[in-house]
N, CA, C and O of each residue as an XYZ file, in Angstrom:
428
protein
N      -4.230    113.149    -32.661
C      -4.650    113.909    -33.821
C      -5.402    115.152    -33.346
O      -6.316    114.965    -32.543
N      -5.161    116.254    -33.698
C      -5.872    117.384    -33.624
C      -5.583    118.528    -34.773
O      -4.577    118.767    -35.440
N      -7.231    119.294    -34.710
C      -6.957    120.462    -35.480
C      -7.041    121.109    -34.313
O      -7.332    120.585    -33.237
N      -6.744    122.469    -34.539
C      -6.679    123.780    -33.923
C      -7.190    125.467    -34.792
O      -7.233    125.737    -35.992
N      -7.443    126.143    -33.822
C      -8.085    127.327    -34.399
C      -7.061    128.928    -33.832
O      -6.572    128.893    -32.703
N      -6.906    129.850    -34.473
C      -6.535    130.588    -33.680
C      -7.482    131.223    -33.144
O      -8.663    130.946    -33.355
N      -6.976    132.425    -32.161
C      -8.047    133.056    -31.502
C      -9.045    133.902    -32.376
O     -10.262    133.947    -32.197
N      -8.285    134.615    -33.421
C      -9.002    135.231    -34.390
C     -10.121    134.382    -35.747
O     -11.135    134.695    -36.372
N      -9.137    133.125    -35.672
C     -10.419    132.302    -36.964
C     -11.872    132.471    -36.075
O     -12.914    133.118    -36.185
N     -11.435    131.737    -35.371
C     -12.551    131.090    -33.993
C     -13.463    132.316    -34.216
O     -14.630    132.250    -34.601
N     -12.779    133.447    -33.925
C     -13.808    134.633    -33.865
C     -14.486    134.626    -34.690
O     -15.705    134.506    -34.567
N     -13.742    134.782    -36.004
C     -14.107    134.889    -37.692
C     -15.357    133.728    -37.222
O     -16.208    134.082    -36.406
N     -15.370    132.817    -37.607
C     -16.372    131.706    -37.394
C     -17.623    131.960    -36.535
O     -18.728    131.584    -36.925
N     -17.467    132.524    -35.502
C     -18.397    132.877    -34.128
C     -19.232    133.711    -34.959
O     -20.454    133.598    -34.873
N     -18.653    134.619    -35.833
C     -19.225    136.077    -36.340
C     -19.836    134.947    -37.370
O     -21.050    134.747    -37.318
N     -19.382    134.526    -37.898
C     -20.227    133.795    -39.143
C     -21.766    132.977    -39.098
O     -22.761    133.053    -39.818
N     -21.535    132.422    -38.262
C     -22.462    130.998    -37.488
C     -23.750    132.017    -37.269
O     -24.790    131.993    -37.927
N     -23.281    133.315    -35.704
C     -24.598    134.127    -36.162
C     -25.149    134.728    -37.426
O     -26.210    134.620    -38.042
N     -23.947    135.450    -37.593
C     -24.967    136.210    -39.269
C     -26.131    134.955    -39.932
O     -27.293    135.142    -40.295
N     -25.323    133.647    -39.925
C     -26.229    132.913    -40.543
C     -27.200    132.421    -39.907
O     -28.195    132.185    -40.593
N     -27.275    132.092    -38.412
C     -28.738    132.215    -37.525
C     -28.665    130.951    -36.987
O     -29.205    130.796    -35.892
N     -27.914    129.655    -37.704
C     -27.688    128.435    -37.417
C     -26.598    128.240    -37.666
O     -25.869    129.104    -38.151
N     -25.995    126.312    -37.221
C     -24.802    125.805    -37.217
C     -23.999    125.501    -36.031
O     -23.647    126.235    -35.107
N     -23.802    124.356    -36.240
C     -23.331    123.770    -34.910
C     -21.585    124.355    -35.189
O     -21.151    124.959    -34.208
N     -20.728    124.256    -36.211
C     -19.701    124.631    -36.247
C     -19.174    124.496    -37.983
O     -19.773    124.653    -39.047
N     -17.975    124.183    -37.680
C     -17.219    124.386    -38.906
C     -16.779    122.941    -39.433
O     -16.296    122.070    -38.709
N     -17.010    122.824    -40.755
C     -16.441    121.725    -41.298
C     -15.299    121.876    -41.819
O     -15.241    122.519    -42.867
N     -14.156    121.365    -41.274
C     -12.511    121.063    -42.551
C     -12.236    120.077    -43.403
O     -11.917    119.029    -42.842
N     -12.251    120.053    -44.602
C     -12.001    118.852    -45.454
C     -10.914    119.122    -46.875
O     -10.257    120.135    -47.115
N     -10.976    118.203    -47.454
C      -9.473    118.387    -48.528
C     -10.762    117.784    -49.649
O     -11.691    117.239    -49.053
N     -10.870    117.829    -50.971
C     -11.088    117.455    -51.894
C      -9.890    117.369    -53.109
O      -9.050    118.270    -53.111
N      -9.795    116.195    -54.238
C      -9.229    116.293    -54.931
C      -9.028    117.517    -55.868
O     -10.030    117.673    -56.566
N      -8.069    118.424    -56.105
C      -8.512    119.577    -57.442
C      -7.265    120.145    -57.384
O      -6.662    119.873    -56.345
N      -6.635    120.904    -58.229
C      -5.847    122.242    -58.466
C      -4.564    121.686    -59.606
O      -4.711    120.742    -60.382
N      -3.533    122.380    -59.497
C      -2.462    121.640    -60.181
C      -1.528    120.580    -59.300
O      -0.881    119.664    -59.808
N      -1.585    120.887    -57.885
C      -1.055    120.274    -57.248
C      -1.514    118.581    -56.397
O      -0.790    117.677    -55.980
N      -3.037    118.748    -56.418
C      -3.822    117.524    -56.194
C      -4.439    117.486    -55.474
O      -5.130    116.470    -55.548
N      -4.781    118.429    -54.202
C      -5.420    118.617    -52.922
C      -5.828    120.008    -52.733
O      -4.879    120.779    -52.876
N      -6.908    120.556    -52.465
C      -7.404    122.012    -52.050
C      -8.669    121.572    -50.087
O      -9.368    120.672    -49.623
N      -8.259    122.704    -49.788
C      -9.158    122.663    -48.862
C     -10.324    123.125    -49.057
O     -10.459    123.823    -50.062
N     -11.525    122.892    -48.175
C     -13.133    122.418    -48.254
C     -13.210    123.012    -46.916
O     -12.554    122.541    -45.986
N     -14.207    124.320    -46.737
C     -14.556    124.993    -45.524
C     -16.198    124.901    -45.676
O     -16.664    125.241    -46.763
N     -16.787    124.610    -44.994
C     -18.275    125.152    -44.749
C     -18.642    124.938    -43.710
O     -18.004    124.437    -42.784
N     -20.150    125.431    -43.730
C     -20.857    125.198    -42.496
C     -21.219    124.277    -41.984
O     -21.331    123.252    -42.657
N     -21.555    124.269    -40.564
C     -22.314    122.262    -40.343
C     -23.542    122.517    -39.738
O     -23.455    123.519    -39.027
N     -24.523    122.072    -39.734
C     -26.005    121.940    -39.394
C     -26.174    121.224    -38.295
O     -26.719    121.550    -37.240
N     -25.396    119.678    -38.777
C     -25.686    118.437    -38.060
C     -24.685    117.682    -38.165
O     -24.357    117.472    -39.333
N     -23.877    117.035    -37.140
C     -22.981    116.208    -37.081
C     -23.164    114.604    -37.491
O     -23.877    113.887    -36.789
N     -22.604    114.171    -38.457
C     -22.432    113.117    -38.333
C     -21.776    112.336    -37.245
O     -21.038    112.652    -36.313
N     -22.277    111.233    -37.659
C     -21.897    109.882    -36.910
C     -20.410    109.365    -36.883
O     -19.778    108.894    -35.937
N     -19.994    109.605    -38.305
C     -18.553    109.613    -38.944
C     -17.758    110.322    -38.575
O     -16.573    110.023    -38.726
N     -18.176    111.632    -37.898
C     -17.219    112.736    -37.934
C     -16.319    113.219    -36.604
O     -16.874    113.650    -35.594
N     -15.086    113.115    -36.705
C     -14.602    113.945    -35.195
C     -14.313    115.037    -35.213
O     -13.736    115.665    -36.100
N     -14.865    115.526    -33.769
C     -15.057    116.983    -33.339
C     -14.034    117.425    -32.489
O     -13.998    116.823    -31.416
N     -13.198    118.295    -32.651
C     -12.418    119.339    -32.443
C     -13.036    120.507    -32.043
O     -13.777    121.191    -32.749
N     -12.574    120.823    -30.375
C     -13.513    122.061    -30.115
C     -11.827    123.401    -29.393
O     -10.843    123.119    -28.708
N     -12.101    124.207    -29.765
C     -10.944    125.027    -30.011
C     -11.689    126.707    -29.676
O     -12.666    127.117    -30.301
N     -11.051    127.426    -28.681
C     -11.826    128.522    -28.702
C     -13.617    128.847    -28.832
O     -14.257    129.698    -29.449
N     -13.964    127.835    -28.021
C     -15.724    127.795    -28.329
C     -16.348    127.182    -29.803
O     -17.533    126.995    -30.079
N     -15.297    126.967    -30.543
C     -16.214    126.772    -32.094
C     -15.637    125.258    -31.929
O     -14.552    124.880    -31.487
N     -16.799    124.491    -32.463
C     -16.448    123.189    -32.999
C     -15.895    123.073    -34.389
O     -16.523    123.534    -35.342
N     -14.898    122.554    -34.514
C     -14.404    122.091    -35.741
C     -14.487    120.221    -36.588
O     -13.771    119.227    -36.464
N     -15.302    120.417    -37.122
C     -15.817    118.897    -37.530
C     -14.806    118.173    -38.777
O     -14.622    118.869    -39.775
N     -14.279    117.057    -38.739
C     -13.585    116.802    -39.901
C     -13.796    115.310    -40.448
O     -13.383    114.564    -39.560
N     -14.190    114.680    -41.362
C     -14.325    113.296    -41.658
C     -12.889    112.942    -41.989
O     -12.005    113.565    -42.577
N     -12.944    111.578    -41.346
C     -12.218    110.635    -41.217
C     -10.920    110.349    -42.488
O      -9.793    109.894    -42.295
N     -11.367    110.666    -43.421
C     -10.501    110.501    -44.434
C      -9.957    111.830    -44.898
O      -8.994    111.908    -45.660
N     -10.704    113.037    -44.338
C      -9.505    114.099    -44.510
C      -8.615    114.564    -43.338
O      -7.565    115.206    -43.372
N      -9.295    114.082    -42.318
C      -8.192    114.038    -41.003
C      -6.637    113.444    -41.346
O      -5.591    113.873    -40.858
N      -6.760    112.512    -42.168
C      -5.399    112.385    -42.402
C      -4.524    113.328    -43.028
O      -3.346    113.602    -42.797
N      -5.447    113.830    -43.980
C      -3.984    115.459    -44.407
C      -4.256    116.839    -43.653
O      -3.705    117.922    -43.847
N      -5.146    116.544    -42.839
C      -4.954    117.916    -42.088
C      -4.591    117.619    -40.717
O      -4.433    118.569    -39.950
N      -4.410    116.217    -40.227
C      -3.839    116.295    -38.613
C      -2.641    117.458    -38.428
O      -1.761    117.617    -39.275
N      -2.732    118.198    -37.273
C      -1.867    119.316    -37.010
C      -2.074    120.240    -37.107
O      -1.657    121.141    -36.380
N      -3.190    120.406    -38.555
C      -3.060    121.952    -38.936
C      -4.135    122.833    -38.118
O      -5.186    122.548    -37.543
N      -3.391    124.066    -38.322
C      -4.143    125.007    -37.794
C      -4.638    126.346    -38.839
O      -4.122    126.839    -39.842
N      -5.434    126.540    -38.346
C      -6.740    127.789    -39.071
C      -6.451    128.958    -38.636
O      -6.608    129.184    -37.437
N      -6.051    129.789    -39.350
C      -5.931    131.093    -39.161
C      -6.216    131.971    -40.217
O      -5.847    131.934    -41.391
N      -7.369    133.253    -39.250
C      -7.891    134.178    -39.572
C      -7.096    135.617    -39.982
O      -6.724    136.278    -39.013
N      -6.786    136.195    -41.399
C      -6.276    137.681    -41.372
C      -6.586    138.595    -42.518
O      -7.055    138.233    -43.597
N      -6.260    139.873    -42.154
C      -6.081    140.773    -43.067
C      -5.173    141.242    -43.092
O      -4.235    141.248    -42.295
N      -5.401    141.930    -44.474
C      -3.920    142.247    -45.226
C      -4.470    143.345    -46.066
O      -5.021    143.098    -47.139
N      -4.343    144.472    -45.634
C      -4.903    145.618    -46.794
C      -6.706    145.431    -46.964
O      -7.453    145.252    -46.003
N      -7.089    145.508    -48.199
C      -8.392    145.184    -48.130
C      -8.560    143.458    -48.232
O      -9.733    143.086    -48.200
N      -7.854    142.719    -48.312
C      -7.762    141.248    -48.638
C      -8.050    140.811    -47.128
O      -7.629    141.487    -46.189
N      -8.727    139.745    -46.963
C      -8.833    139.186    -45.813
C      -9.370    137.470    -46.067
O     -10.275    137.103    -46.817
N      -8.575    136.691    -45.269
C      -9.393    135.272    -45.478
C      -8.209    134.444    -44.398
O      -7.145    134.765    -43.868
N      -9.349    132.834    -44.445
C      -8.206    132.138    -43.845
C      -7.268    131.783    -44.608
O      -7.137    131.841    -45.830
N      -6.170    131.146    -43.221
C      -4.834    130.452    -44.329
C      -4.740    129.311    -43.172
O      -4.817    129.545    -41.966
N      -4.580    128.177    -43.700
C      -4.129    126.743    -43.583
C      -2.260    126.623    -43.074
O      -1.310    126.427    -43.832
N      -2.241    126.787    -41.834
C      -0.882    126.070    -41.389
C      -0.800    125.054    -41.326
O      -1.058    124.694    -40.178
N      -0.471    123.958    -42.202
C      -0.291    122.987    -42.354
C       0.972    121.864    -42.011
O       1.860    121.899    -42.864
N       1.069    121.428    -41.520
C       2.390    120.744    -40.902
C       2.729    119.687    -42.075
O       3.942    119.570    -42.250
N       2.029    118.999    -42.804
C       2.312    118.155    -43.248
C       1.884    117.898    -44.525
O       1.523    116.797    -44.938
N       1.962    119.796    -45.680
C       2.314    120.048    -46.805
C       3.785    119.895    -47.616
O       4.625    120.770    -47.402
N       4.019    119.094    -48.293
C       5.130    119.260    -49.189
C       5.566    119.926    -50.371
O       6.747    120.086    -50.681
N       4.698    120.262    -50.940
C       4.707    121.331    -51.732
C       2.815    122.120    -52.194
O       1.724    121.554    -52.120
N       3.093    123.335    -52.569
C       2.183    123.853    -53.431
C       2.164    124.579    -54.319
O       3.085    125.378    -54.485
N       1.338    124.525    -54.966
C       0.935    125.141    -56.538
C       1.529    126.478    -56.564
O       1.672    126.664    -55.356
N       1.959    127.506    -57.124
C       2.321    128.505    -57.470
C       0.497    129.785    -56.932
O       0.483    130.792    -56.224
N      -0.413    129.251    -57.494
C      -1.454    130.206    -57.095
C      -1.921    130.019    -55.615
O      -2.657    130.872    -55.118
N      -1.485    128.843    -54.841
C      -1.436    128.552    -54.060
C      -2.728    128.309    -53.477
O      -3.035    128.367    -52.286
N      -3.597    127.970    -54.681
C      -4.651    126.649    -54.250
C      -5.419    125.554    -54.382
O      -6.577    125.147    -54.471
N      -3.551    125.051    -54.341
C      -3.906    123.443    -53.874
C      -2.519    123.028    -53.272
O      -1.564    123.774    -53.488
N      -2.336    121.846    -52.503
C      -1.239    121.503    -52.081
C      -0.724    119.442    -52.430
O      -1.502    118.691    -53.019
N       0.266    119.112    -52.052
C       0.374    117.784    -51.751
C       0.971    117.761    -50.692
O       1.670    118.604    -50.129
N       0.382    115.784    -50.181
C       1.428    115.699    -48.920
C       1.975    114.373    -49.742
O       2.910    113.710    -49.292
């Protein structure tokens, strides 16, 4: 099982962690929501749980609990822009479909 980062999220993240002064790394998670049934869950992490496995990818730790590791094994994080628009996007290996606004997915 693994997540992965590209070189540019990683960055994105690096830049983030300082501005904010703390944080051990990045949390990935899925919560229930959208039309489709699943959205992804990004924030910061302080402190690692006990529960949690760590994924370290380009210097940034990537933290994920146990029960969303199952819909994100594989995927990878990537950082871009596009005109003035910029954010991550979720390569996901093991999406089957998604929502039309495109945020939320199923597996």
């Amino acid at each position: 099982m693994a997540i992965t980062l590209t070189e540019s999220a990683a960055e994105r993240v690096k830049t983030f962690l300082e501005q904010r002064g703390k944080g051990v790394g990045l949390r990935l998670g899925v919560r229930t929501s959208g039309c489709s049934g699943m959205a992804y869950v990004l924030e910061f992490v302080d402190e690692i749980e006990d529960k949690d496995v760590v994924f370290e990818c380009h210097g940034v730790k990537v933290i994920v609990d146990p029960k969303s590791l199952l819909y994100l094994d594989g995927t990878e994080l990537d950082f871009g822009k596009e005109g003035l628009n910029e954010g991550f996007k979720f390569n996901n290996p093991n999406v089957k479909d998604e929502c039309g606004c495109g945020e939320s997915f199923n597996i």
